[in-house]
Coordinates of C-alpha atoms in Angstrom, one line a residue:
M30 CA 28.6 80.5 8.4
K31 CA 25.2 78.8 8.6
S32 CA 26.1 77.8 12.2
D33 CA 26.5 81.5 13.2
A34 CA 22.7 81.4 13.8
V35 CA 23.5 79.3 16.9
K36 CA 27.0 80.7 17.7
K37 CA 27.3 84.5 17.1
G38 CA 25.9 87.5 19.0
S39 CA 24.6 88.2 22.4
A40 CA 21.2 86.5 21.7
Q41 CA 23.1 83.3 21.1
A42 CA 24.8 83.3 24.6
P43 CA 22.4 80.6 25.8
H44 CA 23.3 78.5 22.7
R45 CA 27.0 78.9 23.4
S46 CA 26.5 77.9 27.0
L47 CA 25.1 74.6 25.8
F48 CA 28.1 74.2 23.4
N49 CA 30.2 74.8 26.5
A50 CA 28.3 72.0 28.2
L51 CA 29.4 69.7 25.3
G52 CA 33.0 70.6 26.0
L53 CA 33.5 72.7 22.9
T54 CA 36.1 75.4 23.1
A55 CA 35.8 78.9 21.8
E56 CA 38.3 78.0 19.1
E57 CA 36.1 75.1 18.0
M58 CA 33.0 77.4 17.9
E59 CA 34.9 79.7 15.5
R60 CA 35.1 76.9 13.0
P61 CA 32.4 75.5 10.7
L62 CA 30.3 72.9 12.4
V63 CA 30.4 69.6 10.4
G64 CA 27.8 67.0 11.2
I65 CA 28.9 63.4 10.9
V66 CA 25.8 61.3 10.4
S67 CA 26.7 57.9 11.8
S68 CA 24.7 54.8 11.0
Y69 CA 26.8 52.7 13.5
N70 CA 25.0 50.1 15.6
E71 CA 25.7 46.6 16.9
I72 CA 22.9 44.7 15.1
V73 CA 23.9 45.2 11.4
P74 CA 27.1 43.6 10.2
G75 CA 27.5 46.3 7.6
H76 CA 27.5 48.9 10.4
M77 CA 29.4 47.4 13.2
N78 CA 32.7 48.9 11.9
L79 CA 31.3 52.4 11.4
D80 CA 32.6 53.7 14.7
K81 CA 36.1 53.4 13.2
I82 CA 35.1 55.1 10.0
V83 CA 33.4 57.9 11.9
N84 CA 36.6 58.4 14.0
A85 CA 38.6 58.6 10.9
V86 CA 36.2 61.2 9.4
R87 CA 36.5 63.2 12.6
Q88 CA 40.2 63.3 12.2
G89 CA 40.0 64.4 8.6
V90 CA 37.5 67.2 9.4
A91 CA 39.6 68.5 12.3
M92 CA 42.8 68.3 10.2
A93 CA 41.2 70.5 7.5
G94 CA 39.8 73.1 9.9
G95 CA 36.3 72.0 10.8
T96 CA 34.7 71.0 14.1
P97 CA 33.2 67.5 13.8
I98 CA 30.0 66.6 15.7
V99 CA 28.5 63.1 15.4
F100 CA 24.8 62.3 15.5
P101 CA 23.1 59.0 14.6
A102 CA 20.9 57.5 12.0
I103 CA 19.0 54.2 12.4
A104 CA 19.6 51.1 10.3
V105 CA 17.8 47.8 9.7
C106 CA 19.6 44.7 8.6
D107 CA 17.5 43.3 5.8
G108 CA 19.0 39.8 6.2
I109 CA 17.9 39.6 9.8
A110 CA 14.6 41.2 9.1
M111 CA 13.9 38.8 6.2
G112 CA 11.0 36.4 6.2
H113 CA 8.9 37.8 9.1
I114 CA 7.1 40.9 10.1
G115 CA 10.4 42.8 10.5
M116 CA 10.8 43.1 6.8
K117 CA 7.8 45.5 6.7
Y118 CA 10.0 47.9 8.6
S119 CA 12.9 47.9 6.1
L120 CA 12.0 50.1 3.2
V121 CA 10.1 52.4 5.4
T122 CA 13.2 53.4 7.3
R123 CA 14.6 55.1 4.2
D124 CA 12.2 58.0 4.8
L125 CA 12.6 57.9 8.5
I126 CA 16.4 58.3 8.0
A127 CA 15.9 61.2 5.5
D128 CA 13.4 63.0 7.7
S129 CA 15.3 62.6 11.0
T130 CA 18.6 63.7 9.4
E131 CA 16.8 66.8 8.0
A132 CA 15.4 67.5 11.4
M133 CA 18.8 67.2 13.2
V134 CA 20.7 69.3 10.6
I135 CA 18.2 72.2 10.4
A136 CA 17.6 72.2 14.2
H137 CA 21.3 72.6 14.9
Q138 CA 22.4 74.6 11.8
F139 CA 25.3 72.5 10.6
D140 CA 27.5 74.1 8.0
A141 CA 28.5 70.8 6.2
L142 CA 27.9 67.1 6.5
V143 CA 29.7 63.8 6.1
M144 CA 27.3 60.9 5.7
V145 CA 28.5 57.5 7.0
P146 CA 26.0 54.8 5.9
N147 CA 26.5 51.4 4.5
C148 CA 23.3 49.3 4.1
D149 CA 20.3 49.3 1.9
K150 CA 18.1 52.1 3.1
N151 CA 20.7 54.3 4.8
V152 CA 22.5 55.2 1.6
P153 CA 19.4 56.3 -0.3
G154 CA 17.8 57.8 2.8
L155 CA 20.9 60.0 3.4
L156 CA 21.2 60.9 -0.3
M157 CA 17.6 62.1 -0.1
A158 CA 18.5 64.1 3.0
A159 CA 21.6 65.6 1.4
A160 CA 19.6 66.8 -1.6
R161 CA 16.9 68.2 0.7
I162 CA 19.2 70.0 3.1
N163 CA 21.8 71.1 0.4
V164 CA 24.8 72.0 2.5
P165 CA 28.3 70.7 1.4
T166 CA 28.2 66.9 1.9
V167 CA 30.5 63.9 1.2
F168 CA 29.5 60.2 1.6
V169 CA 31.8 57.5 2.9
S170 CA 30.4 54.1 3.5
G171 CA 31.5 51.2 5.7
G172 CA 32.5 49.1 2.7
P173 CA 31.6 45.6 1.5
M174 CA 32.1 42.3 3.4
L175 CA 34.7 39.9 2.0
A176 CA 33.3 36.8 0.3
G177 CA 32.9 33.6 2.3
H178 CA 34.6 30.3 1.3
V179 CA 32.7 27.0 1.3
N180 CA 34.1 23.8 -0.3
G181 CA 36.7 25.8 -2.3
H182 CA 34.2 28.3 -3.7
K183 CA 33.5 31.9 -2.8
T184 CA 30.0 32.5 -1.4
S185 CA 27.8 35.3 -0.2
L186 CA 24.5 35.7 1.6
S187 CA 22.4 34.7 -1.4
S188 CA 24.2 31.3 -1.3
M189 CA 23.1 31.0 2.3
F190 CA 19.4 31.6 1.6
E191 CA 19.6 29.2 -1.3
A192 CA 21.2 26.6 0.9
V193 CA 18.0 26.6 3.0
G194 CA 16.1 25.7 -0.1
A195 CA 18.6 23.0 -1.0
Y196 CA 18.2 21.6 2.5
A197 CA 14.4 21.6 2.2
A198 CA 14.8 19.7 -1.1
G199 CA 17.1 17.1 0.5
K200 CA 20.1 18.2 -1.6
I201 CA 22.3 19.0 1.3
D202 CA 22.3 17.6 4.9
E203 CA 22.2 19.5 8.2
A204 CA 26.0 19.4 8.4
G205 CA 26.3 21.0 5.0
L206 CA 23.8 23.7 6.0
T207 CA 25.8 24.4 9.2
E208 CA 29.0 24.7 7.3
C209 CA 27.5 27.3 5.0
E210 CA 26.1 29.1 8.0
N211 CA 29.5 29.4 9.7
K212 CA 31.5 30.4 6.6
T213 CA 29.3 32.5 4.3
C214 CA 29.6 35.9 6.1
P215 CA 33.2 36.0 7.4
T216 CA 33.7 39.7 8.1
C217 CA 31.9 42.9 8.9
G218 CA 30.6 44.9 6.0
S219 CA 27.7 45.1 3.5
C220 CA 27.0 41.6 2.1
S221 CA 29.6 40.8 -0.5
G222 CA 27.6 40.5 -3.8
M223 CA 26.0 43.3 -5.9
Y224 CA 23.1 43.5 -3.6
T225 CA 21.2 46.7 -2.8
A226 CA 23.7 48.1 -0.2
N227 CA 26.7 47.7 -2.5
S228 CA 24.6 48.8 -5.5
M229 CA 23.8 52.1 -3.8
N230 CA 27.3 52.6 -2.5
C231 CA 28.6 52.2 -6.0
L232 CA 26.0 54.5 -7.4
T233 CA 27.1 57.1 -4.9
E234 CA 30.4 57.2 -6.8
A235 CA 28.5 57.4 -10.1
L236 CA 26.4 60.3 -8.7
G237 CA 29.5 62.1 -7.7
M238 CA 28.7 62.1 -4.0
G239 CA 31.5 59.7 -2.9
L240 CA 35.2 59.5 -3.4
K241 CA 36.8 56.9 -5.6
G242 CA 36.6 53.4 -4.0
N243 CA 33.6 54.3 -1.7
G244 CA 31.6 51.5 -3.2
T245 CA 34.2 48.8 -3.4
I246 CA 37.1 49.0 -0.9
P247 CA 36.4 46.1 1.5
A248 CA 35.3 47.0 5.0
V249 CA 38.3 45.3 6.6
Y250 CA 40.9 47.1 4.5
S251 CA 42.9 49.9 6.2
E252 CA 42.5 51.7 2.9
R253 CA 38.9 52.5 3.9
I254 CA 40.2 54.3 7.1
R255 CA 42.3 56.4 4.8
L256 CA 39.4 57.0 2.5
A257 CA 37.3 58.2 5.5
K258 CA 40.0 60.7 6.6
H259 CA 40.1 62.0 3.0
A260 CA 36.3 62.3 3.0
G261 CA 36.5 64.5 6.2
M262 CA 39.2 66.7 4.6
Q263 CA 37.3 66.9 1.3
V264 CA 34.1 68.2 2.9
M265 CA 36.0 71.2 4.2
E266 CA 37.2 71.9 0.6
M267 CA 33.6 71.7 -0.6
Y268 CA 32.6 74.1 2.2
R269 CA 35.3 76.6 1.2
R270 CA 34.2 76.3 -2.5
N271 CA 30.5 76.2 -1.6
I272 CA 29.9 73.0 -3.7
R273 CA 26.6 71.6 -2.6
P274 CA 24.6 68.4 -3.3
R275 CA 22.2 70.0 -5.8
D276 CA 25.3 71.2 -7.7
I277 CA 26.3 67.5 -8.0
M278 CA 23.0 65.5 -8.0
T279 CA 21.6 67.0 -11.2
R280 CA 19.4 65.3 -13.8
E281 CA 22.5 64.4 -15.7
A282 CA 24.1 62.8 -12.6
I283 CA 20.9 60.7 -12.1
L284 CA 21.2 59.5 -15.7
N285 CA 24.8 58.7 -15.1
A286 CA 23.9 56.6 -12.1
L287 CA 21.2 54.8 -14.0
T288 CA 23.7 54.1 -16.8
V289 CA 26.3 52.7 -14.4
D290 CA 23.6 50.7 -12.7
M291 CA 22.9 49.0 -16.1
A292 CA 26.6 48.2 -16.6
L293 CA 27.2 46.9 -13.1
G294 CA 23.9 44.8 -13.0
C295 CA 22.7 46.4 -9.8
S296 CA 19.8 45.5 -7.5
T297 CA 16.3 46.1 -8.7
N298 CA 15.9 48.2 -5.5
S299 CA 17.9 50.9 -7.3
M300 CA 14.7 51.5 -9.3
L301 CA 13.0 52.5 -6.0
H302 CA 15.8 54.6 -4.7
L303 CA 16.9 56.6 -7.8
P304 CA 13.4 57.9 -8.4
A305 CA 13.2 58.9 -4.7
I306 CA 16.5 60.7 -4.8
A307 CA 15.5 62.3 -8.1
H308 CA 12.2 63.5 -6.5
E309 CA 14.3 65.4 -3.9
I310 CA 15.9 67.5 -6.7
G311 CA 12.6 68.1 -8.5
M312 CA 13.2 65.6 -11.2
D313 CA 10.3 63.4 -12.5
F314 CA 11.9 60.0 -12.8
D315 CA 9.7 57.8 -15.0
I316 CA 11.0 54.3 -14.7
S317 CA 10.1 53.6 -18.3
F318 CA 13.1 55.5 -19.6
A319 CA 15.3 52.9 -18.0
N320 CA 14.7 50.7 -21.0
E321 CA 16.0 53.5 -23.3
I322 CA 19.2 53.7 -21.3
S323 CA 19.4 49.9 -21.0
A324 CA 19.1 49.5 -24.8
K325 CA 22.4 51.3 -25.3
T326 CA 24.3 50.3 -22.2
P327 CA 26.3 47.0 -22.2
N328 CA 26.2 44.9 -19.1
L329 CA 29.9 44.5 -18.1
C330 CA 29.7 42.9 -14.7
H331 CA 28.1 39.7 -13.3
L332 CA 28.8 39.9 -9.6
A333 CA 27.0 37.6 -7.2
P334 CA 24.2 36.6 -7.4
A335 CA 24.4 37.0 -11.2
G336 CA 27.9 35.4 -11.4
P337 CA 30.9 34.1 -9.6
T338 CA 32.6 37.4 -8.8
Y339 CA 32.3 39.6 -5.7
M340 CA 32.9 43.2 -4.6
E341 CA 36.5 42.5 -3.6
D342 CA 37.1 41.4 -7.2
L343 CA 35.5 44.5 -8.6
N344 CA 37.7 46.6 -6.3
E345 CA 40.8 44.9 -7.6
A346 CA 39.7 45.3 -11.2
G347 CA 39.6 49.0 -10.9
G348 CA 36.3 49.6 -9.2
V349 CA 33.4 51.8 -10.3
Y350 CA 35.6 54.4 -11.9
A351 CA 37.0 51.8 -14.3
V352 CA 33.5 50.8 -15.3
M353 CA 32.6 54.5 -15.8
N354 CA 35.7 55.0 -17.9
E355 CA 34.6 52.2 -20.2
L356 CA 31.2 53.7 -20.6
A357 CA 32.5 57.2 -21.1
S358 CA 34.8 56.0 -24.0
I359 CA 31.6 55.4 -26.1
G360 CA 29.9 58.6 -25.0
L361 CA 27.4 57.0 -22.5
L362 CA 28.1 59.4 -19.5
H363 CA 27.7 63.1 -18.9
T364 CA 31.3 63.7 -18.1
E365 CA 30.9 67.4 -17.4
C366 CA 29.0 66.7 -14.1
M367 CA 30.6 68.2 -10.9
T368 CA 31.6 65.8 -8.1
V369 CA 32.6 66.0 -4.4
T370 CA 36.3 66.0 -5.5
G371 CA 35.7 69.5 -7.0
K372 CA 36.5 68.0 -10.4
T373 CA 34.2 66.7 -13.1
V374 CA 33.3 63.1 -13.7
G375 CA 35.5 63.1 -16.8
E376 CA 38.5 64.5 -14.8
N377 CA 38.0 61.9 -12.1
I378 CA 37.8 58.8 -14.3
K379 CA 40.2 59.6 -17.1
D380 CA 43.1 57.5 -15.9
C381 CA 41.1 54.6 -14.4
V382 CA 41.6 51.5 -16.5
N383 CA 40.1 48.0 -16.4
L384 CA 42.6 45.8 -14.7
N385 CA 40.7 42.5 -15.1
P386 CA 38.6 41.8 -18.2
E387 CA 37.2 38.7 -16.5
V388 CA 35.5 40.9 -13.8
I389 CA 34.8 44.0 -15.9
R390 CA 34.1 42.8 -19.4
P391 CA 35.5 45.1 -22.1
L392 CA 33.1 46.8 -24.4
D393 CA 33.8 44.4 -27.3
N394 CA 32.9 41.4 -25.1
P395 CA 30.0 42.4 -22.7
Y396 CA 27.8 39.9 -20.9
S397 CA 25.0 41.4 -23.0
A398 CA 24.6 44.4 -25.3
T399 CA 21.9 45.7 -23.0
G400 CA 21.8 46.7 -19.4
G401 CA 21.3 44.7 -16.2
L402 CA 17.7 45.9 -15.5
A403 CA 14.5 46.0 -17.5
V404 CA 11.1 47.6 -17.0
L405 CA 8.3 45.4 -18.1
K406 CA 4.8 46.7 -19.0
G407 CA 1.6 45.2 -20.1
N408 CA -2.0 44.6 -18.9
L409 CA -0.6 43.0 -15.7
A410 CA 1.6 46.0 -15.0
P411 CA 0.3 49.1 -16.8
D412 CA 2.6 51.4 -14.8
G413 CA 5.6 49.1 -15.0
S414 CA 7.5 46.4 -13.2
V415 CA 11.2 45.7 -12.7
V416 CA 13.4 42.6 -13.3
K417 CA 17.2 42.1 -12.9
R418 CA 17.7 40.8 -16.4
S419 CA 21.4 40.1 -15.9
A420 CA 20.4 37.5 -13.2
V421 CA 17.9 35.7 -15.4
V422 CA 19.0 32.5 -17.2
E423 CA 18.5 32.4 -20.9
E424 CA 15.7 29.9 -20.9
M425 CA 13.5 32.1 -18.7
M426 CA 13.9 35.3 -20.7
V427 CA 10.6 34.3 -22.3
H428 CA 8.2 32.2 -20.2
E429 CA 4.5 31.4 -20.2
G430 CA 2.7 29.4 -17.5
P431 CA -0.2 29.1 -15.1
A432 CA -0.5 31.5 -12.3
R433 CA -0.1 30.1 -8.7
V434 CA -1.6 32.9 -6.7
F435 CA -0.8 33.8 -3.1
D436 CA -1.9 36.8 -1.1
C437 CA 1.1 36.9 1.2
E438 CA 4.8 35.8 1.1
E439 CA 4.3 33.2 3.9
D440 CA 1.8 31.2 1.9
A441 CA 4.0 31.2 -1.2
I442 CA 7.0 30.0 0.8
D443 CA 4.9 27.1 2.3
A444 CA 3.9 26.1 -1.2
I445 CA 7.4 26.2 -2.6
K446 CA 9.0 24.3 0.2
G447 CA 6.1 21.9 0.3
G448 CA 6.8 20.9 -3.3
R449 CA 3.5 22.3 -4.6
I450 CA 5.2 24.5 -7.2
V451 CA 6.3 22.7 -10.4
P452 CA 8.3 23.6 -13.5
G453 CA 6.5 26.0 -15.7
D454 CA 4.5 27.7 -13.0
V455 CA 4.3 31.5 -12.5
V456 CA 4.2 32.3 -8.8
V457 CA 2.2 35.5 -8.0
I458 CA 2.6 37.1 -4.6
R459 CA 0.3 40.1 -4.1
Y460 CA -0.9 42.5 -1.4
E461 CA 2.8 43.0 -0.5
G462 CA 3.3 46.4 -2.2
P463 CA 4.1 49.7 -0.4
K464 CA 0.5 50.2 0.8
G465 CA -0.6 46.6 0.8
G466 CA 2.3 45.1 2.8
P467 CA 2.5 47.7 4.1
G468 CA 6.2 48.4 3.6
M469 CA 6.9 46.4 0.4
R470 CA 8.7 43.5 1.8
E471 CA 11.7 41.9 0.0
M472 CA 11.1 38.4 -1.3
L473 CA 14.5 36.8 -0.9
N474 CA 13.1 33.8 0.9
P475 CA 10.8 32.6 -1.9
T476 CA 13.3 33.4 -4.7
S477 CA 16.0 31.6 -2.8
A478 CA 13.7 28.6 -2.1
I479 CA 12.9 28.5 -5.9
A480 CA 16.6 28.5 -6.7
G481 CA 17.6 26.1 -3.9
M482 CA 15.0 23.6 -5.0
G483 CA 16.3 23.6 -8.6
L484 CA 13.4 25.5 -10.1
G485 CA 15.3 28.7 -11.0
S486 CA 15.3 27.8 -14.7
S487 CA 11.7 26.9 -14.9
V488 CA 9.6 29.0 -12.5
A489 CA 8.9 32.8 -12.6
L490 CA 7.9 34.9 -9.7
I491 CA 5.8 38.1 -10.0
T492 CA 5.0 40.4 -7.1
D493 CA 3.9 43.9 -6.2
G494 CA 6.5 43.6 -3.5
R495 CA 10.2 43.8 -4.2
F496 CA 13.3 41.7 -4.2
S497 CA 16.5 41.7 -2.3
G498 CA 19.6 42.4 -4.4
A499 CA 20.5 38.9 -3.5
S500 CA 17.6 37.5 -5.5
R501 CA 18.2 35.9 -8.9
G502 CA 16.1 34.3 -11.6
A503 CA 12.9 35.5 -13.4
S504 CA 11.9 37.6 -10.4
I505 CA 9.7 40.5 -11.4
G506 CA 8.8 43.0 -8.8
H507 CA 7.4 46.5 -8.2
V508 CA 4.3 45.5 -10.2
S509 CA 2.3 48.7 -10.5
P510 CA -0.4 49.6 -9.7
E511 CA -0.3 47.3 -6.7
A512 CA -3.1 44.9 -5.6
A513 CA -4.0 47.1 -2.6
V514 CA -5.2 49.9 -4.9
G515 CA -7.0 47.6 -7.4
G516 CA -4.1 47.0 -9.8
P517 CA -4.5 44.2 -12.3
I518 CA -2.4 41.9 -10.2
A519 CA -5.4 41.8 -7.8
L520 CA -7.5 40.3 -10.5
V521 CA -5.3 37.3 -11.3
Q522 CA -6.9 33.9 -10.5
E523 CA -5.4 30.5 -10.0
G524 CA -4.5 28.9 -13.3
D525 CA -4.6 32.1 -15.5
R526 CA -1.9 32.1 -18.1
I527 CA 0.8 34.7 -17.7
R528 CA 3.4 35.5 -20.3
V529 CA 6.8 37.1 -19.4
D530 CA 8.8 38.4 -22.4
I531 CA 11.8 40.2 -21.0
P532 CA 13.5 41.0 -24.4
N533 CA 10.3 42.8 -25.5
Y534 CA 9.7 44.4 -22.1
S535 CA 6.3 42.8 -21.7
L536 CA 4.3 41.3 -18.9
E537 CA 0.8 40.1 -19.9
L538 CA -2.1 38.3 -18.2
L539 CA -3.6 36.2 -20.9
V540 CA -7.3 36.8 -20.0
D541 CA -9.7 38.6 -22.3
E542 CA -10.7 42.2 -21.4
E543 CA -14.4 41.3 -20.9
E544 CA -13.5 38.8 -18.2
L545 CA -11.0 41.3 -16.6
A546 CA -13.8 44.0 -16.6
R547 CA -16.1 41.6 -14.7
R548 CA -13.4 40.8 -12.2
R549 CA -12.6 44.5 -11.8
A550 CA -16.2 45.4 -11.1
A551 CA -16.4 42.7 -8.4
W552 CA -13.1 43.6 -6.7
Q553 CA -13.3 45.2 -3.2
P554 CA -10.5 46.9 -1.3
R555 CA -9.2 44.9 1.6
E556 CA -9.1 46.1 5.2
P557 CA -5.6 47.5 6.0
K558 CA -3.3 44.9 7.6
V559 CA -1.9 47.5 10.0
T560 CA -4.0 50.4 11.5
T561 CA -1.7 51.9 14.1
G562 CA 1.8 53.2 14.4
Y563 CA 4.3 54.2 11.8
L564 CA 3.3 51.6 9.2
A565 CA -0.2 52.9 9.2
R566 CA 1.0 56.4 8.6
Y567 CA 3.4 55.2 5.9
A568 CA 0.6 53.3 4.1
A569 CA -1.6 56.4 4.1
M570 CA 1.1 58.5 2.4
V571 CA 3.2 56.1 0.2
T572 CA 3.0 56.1 -3.6
S573 CA 3.4 53.0 -5.8
G574 CA 6.6 51.2 -6.6
N575 CA 6.9 52.8 -10.1
R576 CA 7.3 56.2 -8.4
G577 CA 9.9 55.0 -6.0
A578 CA 7.5 54.5 -3.1
I579 CA 7.9 58.1 -2.1
L580 CA 5.8 59.7 0.6
E581 CA 3.2 62.3 -0.4
I582 CA 0.5 64.0 1.7
P583 CA -2.8 62.5 0.5
R584 CA -5.0 65.0 -1.4
K585 CA -8.6 65.2 -0.4

């Protein structure tokens, strides 16, 4: 056992004395030590129920012969952090979570792990840690929130942000806004649409790191407690068979996850997190090949914000495995990949059928023949940019208009809510990338304001920042290189024409090369917005969005 390094032999007597101080018995010390990484806290709705999930995991581990020991991981609620300086601290926690989990596991020599995350950065952060540490590991999330109900319609958090735009435009009154506020988020759990948290939890199933239902069983269902007990039991089976994360998270598994991402219509943030997870297994994830996978993968689901269905509906329709079974039937998945069940992907999904063709479209009737995400390149984004194509209305798939340029999110929101953005415009928000932000803030406020004010079918938004999974419309993010390092987005001037052509994967600034060369020669780097603390260290080490905003030691 790995934990023998802190349990066995006369030299470890001091270590055992400290285990005695924890109340562990000699019998418990004879068993494998299983770390349960708990993201529980009382500020994130998706995490407030994780104490119950953790207790169920503990029971499962103990029933199967392990000694469960809980330690924490931090978590930020993106919704609460949205629209102010707090959002700079969202993406950056992914790497803090990975690093701190690595430190805890190696310092204490755990034999196996059960990761209990739920929201946006915890899932990828812990997947990164799992690949890095490489001891037997199972994931079990806290589960999605149930949809809200307002005026007879299901709603989710994106509806709430758009209601703020509608209120600013005079389309609803204060009473209507308050009703939305009180009914949109009715339970604990990760917000109920196919936002980043639910995207990553679903992709954990696709990667083979979570049991069936991990991404879709609602947080308030007792079925999730049973799932957590099974996760605790299953990690002990993995321990006995020595099945480790790098046996599961292979290059083929990453490609499976990207394929499922396209079919589900996941958040654009998955195009930050999958490259970062791939980096931990030594895979060079070039976001450009997403288009190759997208070209052959039908988009089968339109969950909120792309459509009127929610995570609870996907769960009832058969969940992620039903979607995977559809894809596997036409040869789009690597079905030989190992999973945490000890079985292959093909064995896991073979009997999982689509129970609702209105929620999971059949292959002969997809929402589109191509996947939910697209990578756009051109002279405005030489290294790429990302758009959630499945959430873009048809009339905005190709759009050309004048640039309305803002150097921070707040200025753009003021212009949108002040009625200064008109149909046909292309809103450009720059210096919000990984280095320039720093922290690559999500832009849910401006995208929701655009939608709420009725401009979603006539205005595009382009940024070197990123978008919430709750964003919809022609919202193009991760523009790389970012403005802070002199990328072409830094050279855009008010009124320049920009052309967006999603079907042809193109993003072009319609300014001749001579003029761009003049602007490039005159461009000067800006002083860092933050010079102390974690954000300053992050800005010094972070790479661009097209590489997943991973951290690298700067080379001299």
